[in-house]
PDB file of C-alpha atoms in Angstrom:
ATOM      1  CA  MET A   4      -0.152   0.187  -0.005  1.00 42.00           C
ATOM      2  CA  SER A   5       1.520   3.462  -1.099  1.00 46.00           C
ATOM      3  CA  GLN A   6       1.891   6.063   1.617  1.00 52.00           C
ATOM      4  CA  LYS A   7      -0.745   8.356   0.149  1.00 55.00           C
ATOM      5  CA  ASN A   8      -3.129   5.395  -0.082  1.00 66.00           C
ATOM      6  CA  ASN A   9      -2.671   4.893   3.583  1.00 78.00           C
ATOM      7  CA  VAL A  10      -6.357   5.909   4.167  1.00 81.00           C
ATOM      8  CA  ASN A  11      -6.953   4.345   7.691  1.00 86.00           C
ATOM      9  CA  ALA A  12      -3.630   6.123   8.783  1.00 88.00           C
ATOM     10  CA  GLY A  13      -5.166   9.336   7.472  1.00 86.00           C
ATOM     11  CA  ILE A  14      -8.256   8.921   9.134  1.00 87.00           C
ATOM     12  CA  ALA A  15      -6.283   8.171  12.734  1.00 92.00           C
ATOM     13  CA  LEU A  16      -4.511  11.247  12.239  1.00 92.00           C
ATOM     14  CA  MET A  17      -7.077  13.169  11.391  1.00 90.00           C
ATOM     15  CA  ILE A  18      -9.148  12.203  14.321  1.00 93.00           C
ATOM     16  CA  GLY A  19      -6.272  12.807  16.167  1.00 94.00           C
ATOM     17  CA  ALA A  20      -5.746  16.434  15.092  1.00 93.00           C
ATOM     18  CA  THR A  21      -9.233  17.167  15.778  1.00 93.00           C
ATOM     19  CA  ILE A  22      -8.681  16.034  19.555  1.00 95.00           C
ATOM     20  CA  VAL A  23      -5.833  18.684  19.692  1.00 95.00           C
ATOM     21  CA  PHE A  24      -7.564  21.429  18.159  1.00 93.00           C
ATOM     22  CA  ALA A  25     -10.562  21.016  20.593  1.00 94.00           C
ATOM     23  CA  LEU A  26      -8.140  21.083  23.212  1.00 96.00           C
ATOM     24  CA  GLN A  27      -6.519  24.418  21.618  1.00 94.00           C
ATOM     25  CA  ASP A  28      -9.624  25.650  21.521  1.00 94.00           C
ATOM     26  CA  GLY A  29     -10.221  24.902  25.319  1.00 95.00           C
ATOM     27  CA  ILE A  30      -6.725  26.696  26.552  1.00 96.00           C
ATOM     28  CA  SER A  31      -7.975  29.504  24.028  1.00 95.00           C
ATOM     29  CA  ARG A  32     -11.000  30.095  25.637  1.00 94.00           C
ATOM     30  CA  HIS A  33      -9.717  29.746  29.243  1.00 94.00           C
ATOM     31  CA  LEU A  34      -6.875  32.268  28.353  1.00 95.00           C
ATOM     32  CA  ALA A  35      -8.676  34.795  26.567  1.00 93.00           C
ATOM     33  CA  GLY A  36     -11.099  34.936  29.254  1.00 91.00           C
ATOM     34  CA  THR A  37      -8.490  36.189  31.653  1.00 92.00           C
ATOM     35  CA  TYR A  38      -6.072  38.032  29.393  1.00 93.00           C
ATOM     36  CA  ASN A  39      -6.895  39.996  26.167  1.00 93.00           C
ATOM     37  CA  THR A  40      -7.077  37.917  22.994  1.00 95.00           C
ATOM     38  CA  TYR A  41      -4.525  40.101  21.166  1.00 96.00           C
ATOM     39  CA  MET A  42      -1.545  38.847  23.597  1.00 96.00           C
ATOM     40  CA  VAL A  43      -2.723  35.209  23.614  1.00 95.00           C
ATOM     41  CA  VAL A  44      -2.917  34.690  20.025  1.00 95.00           C
ATOM     42  CA  MET A  45       0.661  36.610  19.230  1.00 96.00           C
ATOM     43  CA  ILE A  46       2.435  34.170  21.643  1.00 95.00           C
ATOM     44  CA  ARG A  47       0.708  31.414  20.216  1.00 94.00           C
ATOM     45  CA  TYR A  48       2.175  32.738  16.925  1.00 95.00           C
ATOM     46  CA  TRP A  49       5.518  32.911  18.165  1.00 95.00           C
ATOM     47  CA  PHE A  50       5.677  29.302  18.616  1.00 94.00           C
ATOM     48  CA  PHE A  51       4.191  28.572  15.497  1.00 93.00           C
ATOM     49  CA  ALA A  52       6.385  30.352  13.453  1.00 95.00           C
ATOM     50  CA  ALA A  53       9.297  28.806  15.073  1.00 94.00           C
ATOM     51  CA  PHE A  54       7.534  25.687  14.220  1.00 92.00           C
ATOM     52  CA  VAL A  55       7.054  26.779  10.383  1.00 93.00           C
ATOM     53  CA  ILE A  56      10.663  27.990  10.227  1.00 94.00           C
ATOM     54  CA  ALA A  57      12.083  24.486  11.693  1.00 93.00           C
ATOM     55  CA  VAL A  58       9.668  22.779   9.636  1.00 89.00           C
ATOM     56  CA  ALA A  59      11.450  24.508   6.513  1.00 91.00           C
ATOM     57  CA  ALA A  60      14.827  24.333   7.284  1.00 92.00           C
ATOM     58  CA  ARG A  61      14.574  20.397   7.400  1.00 89.00           C
ATOM     59  CA  SER A  62      12.531  20.609   4.267  1.00 84.00           C
ATOM     60  CA  THR A  63      14.736  20.050   0.579  1.00 84.00           C
ATOM     61  CA  GLY A  64      15.955  23.117  -0.266  1.00 87.00           C
ATOM     62  CA  GLY A  65      15.885  24.571   3.098  1.00 89.00           C
ATOM     63  CA  LEU A  66      14.529  28.235   4.268  1.00 92.00           C
ATOM     64  CA  ARG A  67      15.559  29.870   0.935  1.00 92.00           C
ATOM     65  CA  ALA A  68      13.396  27.176  -1.010  1.00 92.00           C
ATOM     66  CA  ALA A  69      10.323  27.201   1.160  1.00 92.00           C
ATOM     67  CA  ALA A  70      10.168  30.884   1.060  1.00 94.00           C
ATOM     68  CA  GLN A  71      10.555  31.457  -2.346  1.00 94.00           C
ATOM     69  CA  THR A  72       7.320  32.994  -4.020  1.00 94.00           C
ATOM     70  CA  SER A  73       6.234  34.710  -7.208  1.00 94.00           C
ATOM     71  CA  GLN A  74       3.051  35.748  -5.419  1.00 95.00           C
ATOM     72  CA  LEU A  75       4.727  37.491  -2.044  1.00 96.00           C
ATOM     73  CA  GLY A  76       1.579  39.479  -1.658  1.00 96.00           C
ATOM     74  CA  LEU A  77      -0.976  36.867  -1.742  1.00 96.00           C
ATOM     75  CA  GLN A  78       1.035  34.822   0.477  1.00 95.00           C
ATOM     76  CA  ILE A  79       1.470  37.441   3.207  1.00 97.00           C
ATOM     77  CA  PHE A  80      -2.311  38.552   2.870  1.00 97.00           C
ATOM     78  CA  ARG A  81      -3.449  35.067   3.725  1.00 95.00           C
ATOM     79  CA  GLY A  82      -0.811  35.061   6.507  1.00 95.00           C
ATOM     80  CA  LEU A  83      -2.787  38.312   7.944  1.00 97.00           C
ATOM     81  CA  LEU A  84      -6.292  36.943   7.117  1.00 97.00           C
ATOM     82  CA  LEU A  85      -5.640  33.816   9.276  1.00 95.00           C
ATOM     83  CA  SER A  86      -4.059  35.577  12.243  1.00 96.00           C
ATOM     84  CA  ALA A  87      -6.855  37.757  12.162  1.00 97.00           C
ATOM     85  CA  GLU A  88      -9.471  34.787  12.011  1.00 96.00           C
ATOM     86  CA  ILE A  89      -7.847  33.341  14.625  1.00 95.00           C
ATOM     87  CA  CYS A  90      -8.493  36.388  16.883  1.00 96.00           C
ATOM     88  CA  VAL A  91     -12.128  36.499  16.144  1.00 96.00           C
ATOM     89  CA  ALA A  92     -12.603  32.491  16.590  1.00 95.00           C
ATOM     90  CA  VAL A  93     -11.009  32.935  20.076  1.00 95.00           C
ATOM     91  CA  PHE A  94     -12.676  36.204  20.602  1.00 94.00           C
ATOM     92  CA  SER A  95     -16.219  33.949  19.807  1.00 94.00           C
ATOM     93  CA  PHE A  96     -14.992  31.660  22.616  1.00 94.00           C
ATOM     94  CA  THR A  97     -15.098  34.200  25.103  1.00 93.00           C
ATOM     95  CA  ILE A  98     -18.483  35.386  24.297  1.00 92.00           C
ATOM     96  CA  LEU A  99     -20.238  32.101  22.966  1.00 90.00           C
ATOM     97  CA  GLY A 100     -18.183  29.545  24.413  1.00 92.00           C
ATOM     98  CA  LEU A 101     -16.806  26.644  22.515  1.00 94.00           C
ATOM     99  CA  ILE A 102     -20.109  24.594  21.647  1.00 93.00           C
ATOM    100  CA  GLU A 103     -22.209  27.442  20.081  1.00 91.00           C
ATOM    101  CA  SER A 104     -19.116  29.028  18.385  1.00 93.00           C
ATOM    102  CA  GLN A 105     -18.109  25.752  16.338  1.00 93.00           C
ATOM    103  CA  ALA A 106     -21.675  24.593  15.771  1.00 92.00           C
ATOM    104  CA  VAL A 107     -21.852  27.950  13.426  1.00 91.00           C
ATOM    105  CA  PHE A 108     -18.338  27.702  12.495  1.00 92.00           C
ATOM    106  CA  ILE A 109     -18.344  24.114  10.950  1.00 90.00           C
ATOM    107  CA  CYS A 110     -20.085  25.905   7.745  1.00 91.00           C
ATOM    108  CA  TYR A 111     -16.987  27.059   6.531  1.00 89.00           C
ATOM    109  CA  PRO A 112     -16.489  23.920   3.735  1.00 87.00           C
ATOM    110  CA  LEU A 113     -19.838  25.465   2.714  1.00 88.00           C
ATOM    111  CA  LEU A 114     -18.933  28.579   2.483  1.00 90.00           C
ATOM    112  CA  ILE A 115     -15.728  27.618   0.183  1.00 86.00           C
ATOM    113  CA  ALA A 116     -18.268  25.651  -2.076  1.00 84.00           C
ATOM    114  CA  ALA A 117     -20.109  28.428  -2.482  1.00 87.00           C
ATOM    115  CA  LEU A 118     -17.226  31.118  -3.221  1.00 86.00           C
ATOM    116  CA  SER A 119     -15.182  28.676  -5.292  1.00 81.00           C
ATOM    117  CA  GLY A 120     -17.143  29.651  -8.440  1.00 78.00           C
ATOM    118  CA  PRO A 121     -16.384  33.413  -8.225  1.00 78.00           C
ATOM    119  CA  VAL A 122     -13.306  33.230  -6.389  1.00 73.00           C
ATOM    120  CA  LEU A 123     -11.905  30.070  -8.480  1.00 73.00           C
ATOM    121  CA  GLY A 124     -13.754  30.228 -11.714  1.00 75.00           C
ATOM    122  CA  GLU A 125     -14.806  26.484 -10.824  1.00 73.00           C
ATOM    123  CA  LYS A 126     -18.537  25.566 -11.818  1.00 76.00           C
ATOM    124  CA  VAL A 127     -21.148  24.927  -8.799  1.00 76.00           C
ATOM    125  CA  GLY A 128     -23.712  22.568  -9.748  1.00 81.00           C
ATOM    126  CA  TRP A 129     -27.607  22.765  -8.432  1.00 81.00           C
ATOM    127  CA  ARG A 130     -26.691  20.006  -5.986  1.00 83.00           C
ATOM    128  CA  ARG A 131     -23.739  21.849  -4.287  1.00 81.00           C
ATOM    129  CA  TRP A 132     -25.688  24.538  -4.019  1.00 86.00           C
ATOM    130  CA  ALA A 133     -29.113  22.612  -2.653  1.00 90.00           C
ATOM    131  CA  ALA A 134     -26.198  21.285  -0.092  1.00 88.00           C
ATOM    132  CA  ILE A 135     -25.465  25.132   0.782  1.00 86.00           C
ATOM    133  CA  GLY A 136     -28.867  26.001   0.963  1.00 91.00           C
ATOM    134  CA  VAL A 137     -29.680  23.213   3.694  1.00 90.00           C
ATOM    135  CA  GLY A 138     -26.284  24.586   5.707  1.00 89.00           C
ATOM    136  CA  CYS A 139     -27.552  27.895   5.471  1.00 88.00           C
ATOM    137  CA  ILE A 140     -31.216  26.503   7.412  1.00 90.00           C
ATOM    138  CA  GLY A 141     -28.816  25.263   9.719  1.00 90.00           C
ATOM    139  CA  VAL A 142     -26.990  28.111  10.562  1.00 88.00           C
ATOM    140  CA  LEU A 143     -30.123  30.004  11.114  1.00 85.00           C
ATOM    141  CA  ILE A 144     -31.742  27.247  13.136  1.00 85.00           C
ATOM    142  CA  ILE A 145     -28.423  27.764  15.816  1.00 84.00           C
ATOM    143  CA  LEU A 146     -28.381  31.273  15.434  1.00 82.00           C
ATOM    144  CA  GLN A 147     -32.198  31.963  15.778  1.00 75.00           C
ATOM    145  CA  PRO A 148     -32.516  35.498  13.720  1.00 65.00           C
ATOM    146  CA  SER A 149     -36.140  35.557  14.389  1.00 59.00           C
ATOM    147  CA  ALA A 150     -36.453  34.712  18.335  1.00 54.00           C
ATOM    148  CA  GLY A 151     -36.591  37.731  20.683  1.00 47.00           C
ATOM    149  CA  VAL A 152     -33.747  36.638  22.489  1.00 47.00           C
ATOM    150  CA  PHE A 153     -31.382  36.804  19.673  1.00 57.00           C
ATOM    151  CA  ASN A 154     -27.393  37.823  20.381  1.00 70.00           C
ATOM    152  CA  PRO A 155     -26.161  39.730  18.187  1.00 77.00           C
ATOM    153  CA  TRP A 156     -22.767  38.566  19.109  1.00 82.00           C
ATOM    154  CA  ALA A 157     -23.446  35.015  17.585  1.00 82.00           C
ATOM    155  CA  VAL A 158     -22.942  36.234  13.883  1.00 88.00           C
ATOM    156  CA  VAL A 159     -19.208  36.800  15.453  1.00 92.00           C
ATOM    157  CA  PRO A 160     -18.727  32.825  14.350  1.00 93.00           C
ATOM    158  CA  LEU A 161     -20.103  33.375  10.992  1.00 92.00           C
ATOM    159  CA  ILE A 162     -17.507  36.118  10.202  1.00 95.00           C
ATOM    160  CA  SER A 163     -14.748  33.911  11.371  1.00 95.00           C
ATOM    161  CA  ALA A 164     -15.837  31.088   9.155  1.00 94.00           C
ATOM    162  CA  PHE A 165     -16.446  33.397   6.211  1.00 95.00           C
ATOM    163  CA  MET A 166     -12.759  34.540   6.941  1.00 95.00           C
ATOM    164  CA  PHE A 167     -11.407  30.912   7.343  1.00 92.00           C
ATOM    165  CA  ALA A 168     -13.678  30.268   3.775  1.00 92.00           C
ATOM    166  CA  VAL A 169     -11.806  32.551   2.056  1.00 93.00           C
ATOM    167  CA  TYR A 170      -8.281  31.770   3.454  1.00 92.00           C
ATOM    168  CA  GLY A 171      -8.967  28.355   2.344  1.00 89.00           C
ATOM    169  CA  LEU A 172      -9.527  29.551  -1.526  1.00 90.00           C
ATOM    170  CA  LEU A 173      -6.806  31.759  -1.358  1.00 92.00           C
ATOM    171  CA  THR A 174      -4.481  28.957  -0.187  1.00 90.00           C
ATOM    172  CA  ARG A 175      -6.061  26.806  -3.171  1.00 85.00           C
ATOM    173  CA  TYR A 176      -5.344  29.596  -5.613  1.00 89.00           C
ATOM    174  CA  ALA A 177      -1.722  30.027  -4.290  1.00 91.00           C
ATOM    175  CA  ALA A 178      -1.055  26.230  -4.648  1.00 88.00           C
ATOM    176  CA  ARG A 179      -1.176  26.741  -8.578  1.00 88.00           C
ATOM    177  CA  ARG A 180       2.565  28.331  -8.415  1.00 91.00           C
ATOM    178  CA  ASP A 181       3.560  27.418  -5.102  1.00 90.00           C
ATOM    179  CA  SER A 182       4.154  24.354  -2.927  1.00 88.00           C
ATOM    180  CA  THR A 183       2.429  23.593   0.394  1.00 86.00           C
ATOM    181  CA  ALA A 184       6.028  24.222   2.140  1.00 88.00           C
ATOM    182  CA  THR A 185       5.986  27.782   0.859  1.00 92.00           C
ATOM    183  CA  SER A 186       2.204  28.499   1.967  1.00 91.00           C
ATOM    184  CA  PHE A 187       2.972  26.811   5.360  1.00 91.00           C
ATOM    185  CA  PHE A 188       5.897  28.963   5.802  1.00 94.00           C
ATOM    186  CA  TRP A 189       4.336  32.010   4.992  1.00 95.00           C
ATOM    187  CA  THR A 190       1.208  31.639   6.961  1.00 94.00           C
ATOM    188  CA  GLY A 191       3.315  31.213  10.319  1.00 94.00           C
ATOM    189  CA  VAL A 192       5.700  33.898   9.378  1.00 96.00           C
ATOM    190  CA  ALA A 193       3.494  36.554   8.175  1.00 96.00           C
ATOM    191  CA  GLY A 194       1.007  35.875  11.243  1.00 96.00           C
ATOM    192  CA  ALA A 195       3.574  36.435  13.441  1.00 97.00           C
ATOM    193  CA  VAL A 196       4.716  39.515  12.624  1.00 97.00           C
ATOM    194  CA  ALA A 197       1.370  40.800  11.906  1.00 97.00           C
ATOM    195  CA  MET A 198       0.180  39.430  15.681  1.00 97.00           C
ATOM    196  CA  THR A 199       3.517  41.187  17.198  1.00 97.00           C
ATOM    197  CA  ALA A 200       2.937  44.720  15.601  1.00 97.00           C
ATOM    198  CA  VAL A 201      -0.549  44.423  17.030  1.00 96.00           C
ATOM    199  CA  GLY A 202       0.319  41.957  20.275  1.00 96.00           C
ATOM    200  CA  VAL A 203       2.940  44.291  22.088  1.00 96.00           C
ATOM    201  CA  TRP A 204       0.627  46.981  22.952  1.00 96.00           C
ATOM    202  CA  PHE A 205      -1.518  44.704  24.547  1.00 95.00           C
ATOM    203  CA  TRP A 206       0.880  42.968  26.789  1.00 94.00           C
ATOM    204  CA  GLU A 207      -0.359  41.924  30.454  1.00 94.00           C
ATOM    205  CA  PRO A 208       1.487  40.132  33.099  1.00 94.00           C
ATOM    206  CA  MET A 209       0.497  36.492  33.641  1.00 92.00           C
ATOM    207  CA  ALA A 210       0.473  34.228  36.428  1.00 92.00           C
ATOM    208  CA  ARG A 211       2.812  31.751  36.584  1.00 90.00           C
ATOM    209  CA  SER A 212       0.230  28.801  36.347  1.00 91.00           C
ATOM    210  CA  ASP A 213      -0.908  29.812  33.083  1.00 94.00           C
ATOM    211  CA  TRP A 214       2.412  30.120  31.435  1.00 95.00           C
ATOM    212  CA  LEU A 215       1.793  26.577  31.786  1.00 95.00           C
ATOM    213  CA  TRP A 216      -1.401  26.784  30.099  1.00 95.00           C
ATOM    214  CA  MET A 217       0.301  29.179  27.300  1.00 95.00           C
ATOM    215  CA  GLY A 218       3.228  26.331  27.021  1.00 95.00           C
ATOM    216  CA  LEU A 219       0.569  23.761  26.207  1.00 95.00           C
ATOM    217  CA  LEU A 220      -1.241  25.904  23.777  1.00 95.00           C
ATOM    218  CA  CYS A 221       1.721  26.620  21.940  1.00 93.00           C
ATOM    219  CA  ILE A 222       2.749  22.745  21.826  1.00 93.00           C
ATOM    220  CA  THR A 223      -0.840  22.149  20.763  1.00 92.00           C
ATOM    221  CA  GLY A 224      -0.926  24.111  18.143  1.00 87.00           C
ATOM    222  CA  ALA A 225       2.304  23.111  16.453  1.00 87.00           C
ATOM    223  CA  LEU A 226       1.157  19.772  17.314  1.00 90.00           C
ATOM    224  CA  GLY A 227      -1.771  19.878  15.218  1.00 89.00           C
ATOM    225  CA  HIS A 228      -0.765  21.443  12.370  1.00 84.00           C
ATOM    226  CA  TRP A 229       1.875  18.701  12.445  1.00 87.00           C
ATOM    227  CA  LEU A 230      -0.831  15.868  12.278  1.00 89.00           C
ATOM    228  CA  LEU A 231      -2.384  17.553   9.867  1.00 84.00           C
ATOM    229  CA  ILE A 232       0.617  17.564   7.692  1.00 80.00           C
ATOM    230  CA  LYS A 233       1.173  13.654   8.517  1.00 85.00           C
ATOM    231  CA  CYS A 234      -2.363  13.024   7.418  1.00 86.00           C
ATOM    232  CA  TYR A 235      -2.704  14.960   4.162  1.00 79.00           C
ATOM    233  CA  GLU A 236       0.879  12.875   3.299  1.00 79.00           C
ATOM    234  CA  MET A 237      -0.456   9.813   4.265  1.00 82.00           C
ATOM    235  CA  ALA A 238      -4.144  10.243   2.621  1.00 79.00           C
ATOM    236  CA  GLU A 239      -6.115  12.358   0.088  1.00 77.00           C
ATOM    237  CA  ALA A 240      -8.252  15.133   1.769  1.00 73.00           C
ATOM    238  CA  SER A 241     -11.126  14.027   0.284  1.00 71.00           C
ATOM    239  CA  ALA A 242     -11.022  10.724   2.172  1.00 77.00           C
ATOM    240  CA  VAL A 243      -9.893  12.107   5.544  1.00 83.00           C
ATOM    241  CA  GLN A 244     -12.040  15.756   5.383  1.00 82.00           C
ATOM    242  CA  PRO A 245     -15.479  14.036   6.433  1.00 85.00           C
ATOM    243  CA  PHE A 246     -13.608  13.142  10.128  1.00 88.00           C
ATOM    244  CA  ALA A 247     -12.760  16.850  10.963  1.00 89.00           C
ATOM    245  CA  TYR A 248     -16.272  16.974  11.883  1.00 91.00           C
ATOM    246  CA  PHE A 249     -15.115  15.555  14.808  1.00 92.00           C
ATOM    247  CA  HIS A 250     -14.091  18.703  16.142  1.00 93.00           C
ATOM    248  CA  LEU A 251     -17.381  19.754  17.138  1.00 92.00           C
ATOM    249  CA  MET A 252     -17.869  16.575  19.289  1.00 92.00           C
ATOM    250  CA  TRP A 253     -14.755  16.823  20.936  1.00 94.00           C
ATOM    251  CA  SER A 254     -15.376  20.791  21.508  1.00 93.00           C
ATOM    252  CA  ALA A 255     -18.721  19.820  22.627  1.00 93.00           C
ATOM    253  CA  ILE A 256     -17.665  17.114  25.370  1.00 94.00           C
ATOM    254  CA  LEU A 257     -15.028  20.231  26.732  1.00 93.00           C
ATOM    255  CA  GLY A 258     -17.628  22.702  26.835  1.00 93.00           C
ATOM    256  CA  ILE A 259     -19.788  20.786  28.961  1.00 93.00           C
ATOM    257  CA  THR A 260     -17.829  19.062  31.457  1.00 94.00           C
ATOM    258  CA  ILE A 261     -14.797  21.961  31.663  1.00 93.00           C
ATOM    259  CA  PHE A 262     -16.753  25.156  31.136  1.00 92.00           C
ATOM    260  CA  HIS A 263     -20.042  24.092  32.149  1.00 92.00           C
ATOM    261  CA  GLU A 264     -21.868  24.890  28.619  1.00 90.00           C
ATOM    262  CA  THR A 265     -25.308  23.752  27.791  1.00 89.00           C
ATOM    263  CA  LEU A 266     -26.172  21.931  24.347  1.00 86.00           C
ATOM    264  CA  ARG A 267     -29.172  23.677  22.948  1.00 87.00           C
ATOM    265  CA  PRO A 268     -31.641  21.251  20.828  1.00 89.00           C
ATOM    266  CA  GLU A 269     -31.407  23.742  18.315  1.00 89.00           C
ATOM    267  CA  VAL A 270     -27.723  23.565  17.955  1.00 90.00           C
ATOM    268  CA  VAL A 271     -27.849  20.056  17.574  1.00 92.00           C
ATOM    269  CA  VAL A 272     -30.446  20.210  14.841  1.00 92.00           C
ATOM    270  CA  GLY A 273     -28.884  22.966  12.842  1.00 90.00           C
ATOM    271  CA  ALA A 274     -25.345  21.243  13.592  1.00 92.00           C
ATOM    272  CA  ALA A 275     -26.686  18.075  11.784  1.00 93.00           C
ATOM    273  CA  LEU A 276     -27.915  19.665   9.008  1.00 93.00           C
ATOM    274  CA  VAL A 277     -24.763  21.655   8.481  1.00 92.00           C
ATOM    275  CA  ILE A 278     -22.476  18.436   8.700  1.00 92.00           C
ATOM    276  CA  ALA A 279     -25.183  16.836   6.500  1.00 92.00           C
ATOM    277  CA  ALA A 280     -24.786  19.307   3.712  1.00 90.00           C
ATOM    278  CA  GLY A 281     -20.923  19.513   4.197  1.00 88.00           C
ATOM    279  CA  LEU A 282     -20.333  15.514   3.701  1.00 90.00           C
ATOM    280  CA  PHE A 283     -22.572  15.576   0.672  1.00 88.00           C
ATOM    281  CA  THR A 284     -20.636  18.497  -0.844  1.00 84.00           C
ATOM    282  CA  LEU A 285     -17.608  16.672   0.027  1.00 81.00           C
ATOM    283  CA  TRP A 286     -19.166  13.322  -1.371  1.00 83.00           C
ATOM    284  CA  ARG A 287     -19.913  15.205  -4.743  1.00 78.00           C
ATOM    285  CA  GLU A 288     -16.789  16.614  -4.848  1.00 75.00           C
ATOM    286  CA  ARG A 289     -14.984  13.179  -4.733  1.00 75.00           C
ATOM    287  CA  ARG A 290     -17.514  11.676  -7.320  1.00 77.00           C
ATOM    288  CA  LYS A 291     -16.798  14.439  -9.782  1.00 72.00           C
ATOM    289  CA  ARG A 292     -12.981  13.819  -9.629  1.00 70.00           C
ATOM    290  CA  ARG A 293     -13.187  10.161  -9.960  1.00 71.00           C
ATOM    291  CA  ALA A 294     -15.431  10.500 -12.981  1.00 68.00           C
ATOM    292  CA  GLY A 295     -12.907  13.384 -14.165  1.00 62.00           C
TER     293      GLY A 295
END
């Protein structure tokens, strides 16, 4: 069995990555609930940038090859966009909790599908539009915009999902001319520079015990990305991507057990619709690839 077709190993790595990213979200929520979001994300990015540089230095051609790009503006913009998206996502955790934030955020694959037409020029058929429509209904059920108790902050994770979808599309666009190693390098470096420029102005003294949590946050960030890299080395993205939805389950478990969040029936129904629509979109994409 070739390494790229080791689907079982790829699935195991994807599930492992979702566990690590859920832990990262929980630690981010804890720290950003005590300290400001910009400082927390800045320190996390320092470690991430160091990890990215270390990976690039060990790859073929070293740092020079990883940094070489003919679309520098696009790569820097991708890094800036992701760092801003992480700030929005972490802020969302502190005001809405892990469960509600993640339940809305998981619609990002549908947003990518919807935007792939105008941004990348890809054909979006009626079946995919139908799935996107079902996913939108799911998000509306979670947000309950018609309810008298609608929380306007509930739009924040939707903004985060939109930003991440645009980041995903720009990554796909950049991949037409740059390698994964180059995109990964600029994601970490550009994000670290941007967050340092902002975060140093919001520096707060941190308790010694929270530095341990911050260290764990940095380690989980690097470990999560390493698991994803290995996952996509082992198996095709279309085979493992459905298992990324485990992230919501782990986040819900953390939210309920650690942060005493409640799981509303509307969130369960809405998230189920979003996940079903996302899985259908992935299935259609895989079928089209095989047919082509």
